[in-house]
CSV table of C-alpha atoms and ligand atoms in Angstrom, one decimal:
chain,number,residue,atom,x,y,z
P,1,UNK,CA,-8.9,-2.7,21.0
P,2,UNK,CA,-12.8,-2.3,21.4
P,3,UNK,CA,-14.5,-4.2,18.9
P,4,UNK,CA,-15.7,-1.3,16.3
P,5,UNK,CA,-12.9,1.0,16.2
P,6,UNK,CA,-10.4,-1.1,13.8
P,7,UNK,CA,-10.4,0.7,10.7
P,8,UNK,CA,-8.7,-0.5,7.8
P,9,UNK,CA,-7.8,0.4,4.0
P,10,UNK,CA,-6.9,-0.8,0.5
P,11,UNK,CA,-5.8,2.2,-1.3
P,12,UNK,CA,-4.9,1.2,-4.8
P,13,UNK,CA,-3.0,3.7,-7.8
P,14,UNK,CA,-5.2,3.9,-10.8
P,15,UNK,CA,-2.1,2.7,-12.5
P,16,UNK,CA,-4.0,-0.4,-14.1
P,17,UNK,CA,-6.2,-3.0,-13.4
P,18,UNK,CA,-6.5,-5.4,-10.2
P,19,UNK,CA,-3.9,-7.8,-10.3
P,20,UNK,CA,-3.4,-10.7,-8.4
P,21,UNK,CA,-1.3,-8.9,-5.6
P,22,UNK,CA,-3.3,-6.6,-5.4
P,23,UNK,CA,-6.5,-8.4,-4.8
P,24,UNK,CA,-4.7,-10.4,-2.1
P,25,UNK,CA,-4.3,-7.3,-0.4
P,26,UNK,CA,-8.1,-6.1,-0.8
P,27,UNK,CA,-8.9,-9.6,0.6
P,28,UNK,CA,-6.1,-9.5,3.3
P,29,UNK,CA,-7.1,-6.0,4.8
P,30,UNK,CA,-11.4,-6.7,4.1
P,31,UNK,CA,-11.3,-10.2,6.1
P,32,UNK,CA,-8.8,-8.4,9.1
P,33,UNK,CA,-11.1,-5.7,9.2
P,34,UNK,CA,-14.3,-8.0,9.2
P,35,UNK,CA,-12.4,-10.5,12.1
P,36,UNK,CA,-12.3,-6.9,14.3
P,37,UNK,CA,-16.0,-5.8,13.5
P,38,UNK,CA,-14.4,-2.9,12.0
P,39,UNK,CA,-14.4,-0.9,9.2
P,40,UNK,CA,-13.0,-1.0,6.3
P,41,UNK,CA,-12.3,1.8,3.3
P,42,UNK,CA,-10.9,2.3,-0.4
P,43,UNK,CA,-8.8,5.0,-1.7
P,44,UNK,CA,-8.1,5.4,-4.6
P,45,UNK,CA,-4.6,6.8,-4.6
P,46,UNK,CA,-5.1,9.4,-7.7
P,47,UNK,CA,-1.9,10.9,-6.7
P,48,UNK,CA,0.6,10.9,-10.2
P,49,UNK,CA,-1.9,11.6,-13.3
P,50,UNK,CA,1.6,10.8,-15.5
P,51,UNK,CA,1.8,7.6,-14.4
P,52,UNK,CA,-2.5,6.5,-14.6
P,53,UNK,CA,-4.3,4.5,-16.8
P,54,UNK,CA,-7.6,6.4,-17.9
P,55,UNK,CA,-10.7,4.4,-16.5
P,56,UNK,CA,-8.4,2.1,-14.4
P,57,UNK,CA,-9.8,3.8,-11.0
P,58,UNK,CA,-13.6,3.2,-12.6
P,59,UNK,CA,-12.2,-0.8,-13.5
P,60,UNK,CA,-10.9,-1.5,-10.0
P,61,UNK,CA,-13.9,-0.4,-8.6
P,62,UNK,CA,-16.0,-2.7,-10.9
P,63,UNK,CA,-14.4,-5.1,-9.9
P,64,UNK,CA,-14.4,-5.4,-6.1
P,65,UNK,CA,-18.1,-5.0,-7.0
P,66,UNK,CA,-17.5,-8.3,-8.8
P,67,UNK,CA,-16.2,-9.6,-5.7
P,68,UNK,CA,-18.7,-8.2,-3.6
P,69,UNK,CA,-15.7,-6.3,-1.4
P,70,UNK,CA,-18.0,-3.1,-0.8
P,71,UNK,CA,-16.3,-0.3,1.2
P,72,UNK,CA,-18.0,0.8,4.4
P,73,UNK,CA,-18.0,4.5,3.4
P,74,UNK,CA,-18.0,6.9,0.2
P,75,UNK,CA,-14.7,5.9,-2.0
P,76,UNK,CA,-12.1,8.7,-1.1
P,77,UNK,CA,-10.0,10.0,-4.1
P,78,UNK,CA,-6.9,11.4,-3.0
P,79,UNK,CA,-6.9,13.9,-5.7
P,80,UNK,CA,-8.9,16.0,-3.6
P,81,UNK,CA,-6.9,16.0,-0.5
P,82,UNK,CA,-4.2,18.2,-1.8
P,83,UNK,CA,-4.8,20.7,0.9
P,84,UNK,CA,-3.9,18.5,3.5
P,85,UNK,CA,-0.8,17.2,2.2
P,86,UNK,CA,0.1,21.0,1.6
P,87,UNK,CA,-0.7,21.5,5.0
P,88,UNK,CA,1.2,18.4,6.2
P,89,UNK,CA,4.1,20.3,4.2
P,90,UNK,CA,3.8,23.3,5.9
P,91,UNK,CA,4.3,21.3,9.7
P,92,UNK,CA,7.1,19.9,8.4
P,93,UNK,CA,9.1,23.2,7.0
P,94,UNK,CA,7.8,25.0,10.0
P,95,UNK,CA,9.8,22.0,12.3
P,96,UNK,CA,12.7,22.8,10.3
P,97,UNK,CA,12.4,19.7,8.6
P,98,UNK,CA,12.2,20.4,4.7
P,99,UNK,CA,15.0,21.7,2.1
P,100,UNK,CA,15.1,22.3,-1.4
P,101,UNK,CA,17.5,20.2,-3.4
P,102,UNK,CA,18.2,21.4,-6.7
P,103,UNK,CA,19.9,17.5,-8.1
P,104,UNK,CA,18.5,15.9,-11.0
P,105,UNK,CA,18.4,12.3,-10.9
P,106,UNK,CA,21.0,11.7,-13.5
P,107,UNK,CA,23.1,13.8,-10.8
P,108,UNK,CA,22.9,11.4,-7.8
P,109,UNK,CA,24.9,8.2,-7.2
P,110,UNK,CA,22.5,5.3,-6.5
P,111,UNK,CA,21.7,4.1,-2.7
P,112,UNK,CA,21.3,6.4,-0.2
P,113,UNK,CA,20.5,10.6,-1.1
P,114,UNK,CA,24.3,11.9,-0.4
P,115,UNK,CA,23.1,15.1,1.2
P,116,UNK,CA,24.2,17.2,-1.8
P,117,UNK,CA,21.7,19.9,-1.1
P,118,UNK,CA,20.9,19.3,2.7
P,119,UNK,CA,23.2,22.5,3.7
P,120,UNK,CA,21.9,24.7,1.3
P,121,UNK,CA,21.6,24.9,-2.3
P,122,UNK,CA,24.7,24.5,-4.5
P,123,UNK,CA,25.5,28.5,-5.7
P,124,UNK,CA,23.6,29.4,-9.0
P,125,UNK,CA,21.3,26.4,-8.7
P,126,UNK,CA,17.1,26.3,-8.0
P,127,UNK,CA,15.8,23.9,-5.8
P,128,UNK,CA,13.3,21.5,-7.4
P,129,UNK,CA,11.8,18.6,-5.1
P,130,UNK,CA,11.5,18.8,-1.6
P,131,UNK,CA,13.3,16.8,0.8
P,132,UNK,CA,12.5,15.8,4.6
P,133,UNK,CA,15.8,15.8,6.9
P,134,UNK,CA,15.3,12.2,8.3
P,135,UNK,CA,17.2,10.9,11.7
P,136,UNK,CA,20.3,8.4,12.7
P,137,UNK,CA,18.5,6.3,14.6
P,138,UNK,CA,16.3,3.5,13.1
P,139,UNK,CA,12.7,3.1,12.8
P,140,UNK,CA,11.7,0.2,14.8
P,141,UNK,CA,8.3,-1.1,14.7
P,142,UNK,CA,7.0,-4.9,14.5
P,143,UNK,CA,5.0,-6.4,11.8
P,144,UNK,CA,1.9,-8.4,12.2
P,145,UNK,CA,3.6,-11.0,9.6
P,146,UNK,CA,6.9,-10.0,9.0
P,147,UNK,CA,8.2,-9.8,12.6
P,148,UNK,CA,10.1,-6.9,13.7
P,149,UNK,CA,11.9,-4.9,11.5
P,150,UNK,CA,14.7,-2.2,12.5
P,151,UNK,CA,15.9,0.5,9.5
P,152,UNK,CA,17.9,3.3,10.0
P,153,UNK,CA,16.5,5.6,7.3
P,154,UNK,CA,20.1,7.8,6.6
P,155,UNK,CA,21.6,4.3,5.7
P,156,UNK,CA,19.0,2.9,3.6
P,157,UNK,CA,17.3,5.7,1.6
P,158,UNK,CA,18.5,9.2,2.9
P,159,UNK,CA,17.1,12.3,3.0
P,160,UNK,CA,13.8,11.3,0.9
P,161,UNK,CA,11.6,13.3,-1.5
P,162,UNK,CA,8.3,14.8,-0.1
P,163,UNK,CA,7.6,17.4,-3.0
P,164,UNK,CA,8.5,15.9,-6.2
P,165,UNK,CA,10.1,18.1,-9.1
P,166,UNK,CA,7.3,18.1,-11.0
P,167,UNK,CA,5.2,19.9,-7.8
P,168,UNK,CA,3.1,16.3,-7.1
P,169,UNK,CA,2.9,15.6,-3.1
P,170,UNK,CA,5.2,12.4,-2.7
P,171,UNK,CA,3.2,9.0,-2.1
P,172,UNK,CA,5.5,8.4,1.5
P,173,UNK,CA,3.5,11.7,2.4
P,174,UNK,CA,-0.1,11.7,1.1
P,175,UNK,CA,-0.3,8.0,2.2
P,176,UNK,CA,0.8,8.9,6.0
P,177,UNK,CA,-1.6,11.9,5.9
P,178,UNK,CA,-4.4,10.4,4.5
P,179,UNK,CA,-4.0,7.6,6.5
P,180,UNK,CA,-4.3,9.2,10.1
P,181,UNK,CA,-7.2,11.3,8.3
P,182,UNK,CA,-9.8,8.4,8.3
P,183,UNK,CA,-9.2,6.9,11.4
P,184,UNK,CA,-6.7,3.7,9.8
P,185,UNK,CA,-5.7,1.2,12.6
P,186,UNK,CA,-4.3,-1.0,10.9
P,187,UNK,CA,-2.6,-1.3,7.5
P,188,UNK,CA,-3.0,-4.5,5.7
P,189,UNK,CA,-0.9,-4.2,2.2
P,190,UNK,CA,1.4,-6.4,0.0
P,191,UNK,CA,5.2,-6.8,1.4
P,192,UNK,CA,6.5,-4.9,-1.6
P,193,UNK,CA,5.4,-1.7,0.5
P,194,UNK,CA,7.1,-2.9,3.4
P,195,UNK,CA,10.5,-0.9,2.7
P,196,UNK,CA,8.6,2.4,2.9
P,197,UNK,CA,7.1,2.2,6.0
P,198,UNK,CA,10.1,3.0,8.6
P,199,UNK,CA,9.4,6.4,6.0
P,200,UNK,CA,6.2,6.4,6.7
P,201,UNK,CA,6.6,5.8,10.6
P,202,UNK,CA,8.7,8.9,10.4
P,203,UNK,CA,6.6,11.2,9.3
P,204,UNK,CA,3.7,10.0,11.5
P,205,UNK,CA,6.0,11.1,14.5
P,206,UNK,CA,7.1,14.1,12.8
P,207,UNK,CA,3.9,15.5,12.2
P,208,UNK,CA,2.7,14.1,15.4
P,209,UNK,CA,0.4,11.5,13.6
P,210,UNK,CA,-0.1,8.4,15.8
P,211,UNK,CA,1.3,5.0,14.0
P,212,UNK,CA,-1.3,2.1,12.8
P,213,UNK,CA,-0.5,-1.4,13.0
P,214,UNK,CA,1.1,-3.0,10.2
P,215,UNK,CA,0.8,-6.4,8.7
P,216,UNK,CA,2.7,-6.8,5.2
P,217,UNK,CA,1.4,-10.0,3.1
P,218,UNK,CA,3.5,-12.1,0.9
P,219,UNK,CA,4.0,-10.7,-2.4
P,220,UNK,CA,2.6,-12.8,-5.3
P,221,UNK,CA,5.0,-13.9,-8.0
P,222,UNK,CA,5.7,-14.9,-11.8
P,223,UNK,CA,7.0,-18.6,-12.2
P,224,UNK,CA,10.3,-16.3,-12.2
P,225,UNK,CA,9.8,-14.7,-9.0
P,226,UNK,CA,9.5,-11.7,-10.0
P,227,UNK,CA,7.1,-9.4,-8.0
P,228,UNK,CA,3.5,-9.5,-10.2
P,229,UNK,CA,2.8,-6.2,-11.6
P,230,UNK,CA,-0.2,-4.8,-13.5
P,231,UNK,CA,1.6,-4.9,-16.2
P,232,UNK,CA,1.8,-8.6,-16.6
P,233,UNK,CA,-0.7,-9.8,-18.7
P,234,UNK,CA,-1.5,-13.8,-17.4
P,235,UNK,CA,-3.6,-12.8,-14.2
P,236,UNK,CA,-6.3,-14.7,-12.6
P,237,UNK,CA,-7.9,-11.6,-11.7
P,238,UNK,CA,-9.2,-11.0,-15.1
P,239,UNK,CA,-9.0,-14.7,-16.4
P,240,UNK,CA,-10.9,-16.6,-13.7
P,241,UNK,CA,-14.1,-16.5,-12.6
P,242,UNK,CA,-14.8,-14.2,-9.5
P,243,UNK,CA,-15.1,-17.3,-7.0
P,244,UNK,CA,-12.3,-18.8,-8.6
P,245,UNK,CA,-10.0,-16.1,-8.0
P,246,UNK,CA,-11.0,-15.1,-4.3
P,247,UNK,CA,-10.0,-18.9,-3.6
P,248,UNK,CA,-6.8,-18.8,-5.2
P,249,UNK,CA,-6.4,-15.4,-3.2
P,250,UNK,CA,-7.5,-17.0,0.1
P,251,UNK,CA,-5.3,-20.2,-0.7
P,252,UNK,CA,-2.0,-17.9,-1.3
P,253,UNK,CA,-3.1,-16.3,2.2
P,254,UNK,CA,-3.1,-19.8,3.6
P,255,UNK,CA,-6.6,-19.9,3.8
P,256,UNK,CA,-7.3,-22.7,1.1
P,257,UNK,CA,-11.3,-22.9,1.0
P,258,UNK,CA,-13.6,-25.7,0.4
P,259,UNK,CA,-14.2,-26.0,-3.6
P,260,UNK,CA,-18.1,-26.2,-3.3
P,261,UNK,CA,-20.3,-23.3,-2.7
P,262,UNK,CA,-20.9,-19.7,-4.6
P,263,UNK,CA,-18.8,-16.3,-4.0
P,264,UNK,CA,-21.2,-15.9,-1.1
P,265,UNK,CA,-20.3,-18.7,0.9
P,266,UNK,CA,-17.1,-18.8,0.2
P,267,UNK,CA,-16.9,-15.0,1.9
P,268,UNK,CA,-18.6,-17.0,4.7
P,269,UNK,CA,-16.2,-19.3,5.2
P,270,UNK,CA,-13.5,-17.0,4.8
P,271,UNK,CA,-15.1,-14.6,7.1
P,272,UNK,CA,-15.5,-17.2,10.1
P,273,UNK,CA,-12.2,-19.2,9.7
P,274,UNK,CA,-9.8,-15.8,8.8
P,275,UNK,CA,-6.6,-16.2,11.5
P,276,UNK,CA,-3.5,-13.2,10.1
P,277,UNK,CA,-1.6,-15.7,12.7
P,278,UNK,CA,-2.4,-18.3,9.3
P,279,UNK,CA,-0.6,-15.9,6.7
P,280,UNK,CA,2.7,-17.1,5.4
P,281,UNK,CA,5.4,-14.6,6.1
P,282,UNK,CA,6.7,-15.1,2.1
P,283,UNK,CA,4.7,-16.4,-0.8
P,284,UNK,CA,5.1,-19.1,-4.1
P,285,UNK,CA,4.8,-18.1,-7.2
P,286,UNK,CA,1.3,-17.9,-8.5
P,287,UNK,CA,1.5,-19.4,-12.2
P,288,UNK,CA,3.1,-22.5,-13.1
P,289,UNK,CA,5.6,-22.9,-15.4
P,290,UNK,CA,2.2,-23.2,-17.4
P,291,UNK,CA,1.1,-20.1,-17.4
P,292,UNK,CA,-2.0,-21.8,-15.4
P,293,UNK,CA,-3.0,-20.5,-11.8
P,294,UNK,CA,-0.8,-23.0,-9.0
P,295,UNK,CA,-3.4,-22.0,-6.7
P,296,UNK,CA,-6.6,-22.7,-8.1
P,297,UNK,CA,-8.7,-24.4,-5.2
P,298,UNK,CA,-10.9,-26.5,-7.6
S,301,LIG,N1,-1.3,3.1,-3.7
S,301,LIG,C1,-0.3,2.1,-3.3
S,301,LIG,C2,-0.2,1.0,-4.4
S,301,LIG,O1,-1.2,0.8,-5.1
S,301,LIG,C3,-0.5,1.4,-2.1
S,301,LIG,C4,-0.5,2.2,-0.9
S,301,LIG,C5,-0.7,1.5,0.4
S,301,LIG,O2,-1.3,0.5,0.5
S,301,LIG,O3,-0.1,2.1,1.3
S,301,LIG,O4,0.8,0.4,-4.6
């Protein structure tokens, strides 16, 4: 690729504040996008008002300020691109691709969507959410860190929900559309999204989208390996200082950086020694039994 045309993303939910994870990601994506002389974005993906925190999209903002990640372009809020995933709805029913499904979810049987509604709707029932028809054969694509990956999306998820029930535009959708809409090249994200991208590789060839490179990052995890989540309150995002917490990012990325220096060198140094080929494929836990941060660089 050309130096100059790599474009990449973080595209955070205002469903709380930057976590650990998710600054690894903002770090993962900024120093792949810096090590291509590209560009690199934010959206904020304002997508499911239930589920946001008020002023969280204003705090994660604030805070890659703090960490001096500046986007490239204007913030895009994906609020306001509810035309184009309408539209991006509209391809898809056209191709004969959408049906209404009238089942709650107490109705369906967990795993896969059964195809309850994929004939037609049950008689006396009204459909609710949307759902994309989606193929036998699997989704191949490989990942920059996680290797290949091969999912056949009937066995693992189903016919999946496009429109939710409650008329919001599902994420699997707005993300693909929004995506191929500035330009992304490459899309650098935590591993807990790696399950929904054979969805999202689907729906880029069924709307005729081309498919970004991927590269999923190790998720970050409590000394009980369970995935770190805004929620959890611990978090060296909030409790350590700024240069502090960009090392223990670059350290989880295998990138452990010299202790000396201020926030500015240490972008420096990430900047000129960044290698993806250096990213471990699964990572530790980030607290110690402790509570304190395991990968604290001073
Ligand atoms: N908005 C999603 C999240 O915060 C991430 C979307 C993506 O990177 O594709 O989990």
């Amino acid at each position: 690729m050309p130096r100059g045309s790599y474009t990449g993303r973080f595209a955070p939910s205002p469903t709380g504040d930057l976590h650990f994870g998710s600054l690894v990601a903002a770090v993962g994506s900024f120093l792949q996008a810096r090590a291509h002389g590209g560009r690199w974005l934010v959206r904020i993906e304002d997508l499911d008002p239930p589920r946001e925190v008020p002023g969280s999209a204003e705090r994660i903002l604030e805070d890659l300020e703090r960490f001096q990640l500046s986007p490239d372009e204007t913030v895009v809020w994906q609020g306001t691109r509810r035309a184009a995933h309408e539209a991006a709805l509209d391809q898809l029913a056209a191709a004969g691709l959408l049906f209404p499904c009238a089942c709650t979810r107490a109705e369906l049987p967990p795993g896969p969507y059964p195809g309850t509604c994929r004939e037609g709707l049950p008689p006396g029932r009204k459909g609710r959410a949307l759902r994309v028809r989606v193929p036998g054969d699997p989704i191949r694509f490989v990942d920059g860190v996680q290797g290949p990956v091969s999912e056949s999306l009937a066995e693992c998820c189903g016919d999946f929900v496009v429109r939710r029930a409650d008329g919001l535009v599902a994420y699997q959708l707005a993300v693909v559309v929004d995506d191929a809409w500035q330009g992304v090249t490459e899309i650098v994200r935590g591993a807990d999204l790696l399950d929904s991208t054979p969805r999202q590789v689907f729906l880029q060839r069924a709307l005729g989208l081309p498919t970004p490179s991927y590269l999923h990052l190790p998720l970050a995890r409590d000394p009980e390996g369970r995935k770190l989540s805004k929620s959890l309150g611990a978090d060296p995002v909030r409790s350590m200082p700024p240069l502090d917490a960009l090392g223990a990012a670059l350290a989880f990325l295998g990138h452990a950086p010299p202790p000396h220096g201020d926030l500015e060198a240490r972008w420096a140094w990430a900047r000129e020694h960044w290698d993806a080929g250096r990213v471990p494929r699964e990572g530790g836990a980030v607290f110690g039994a402790d509570g304190q941060a395991v990968y604290s660089p001073a």
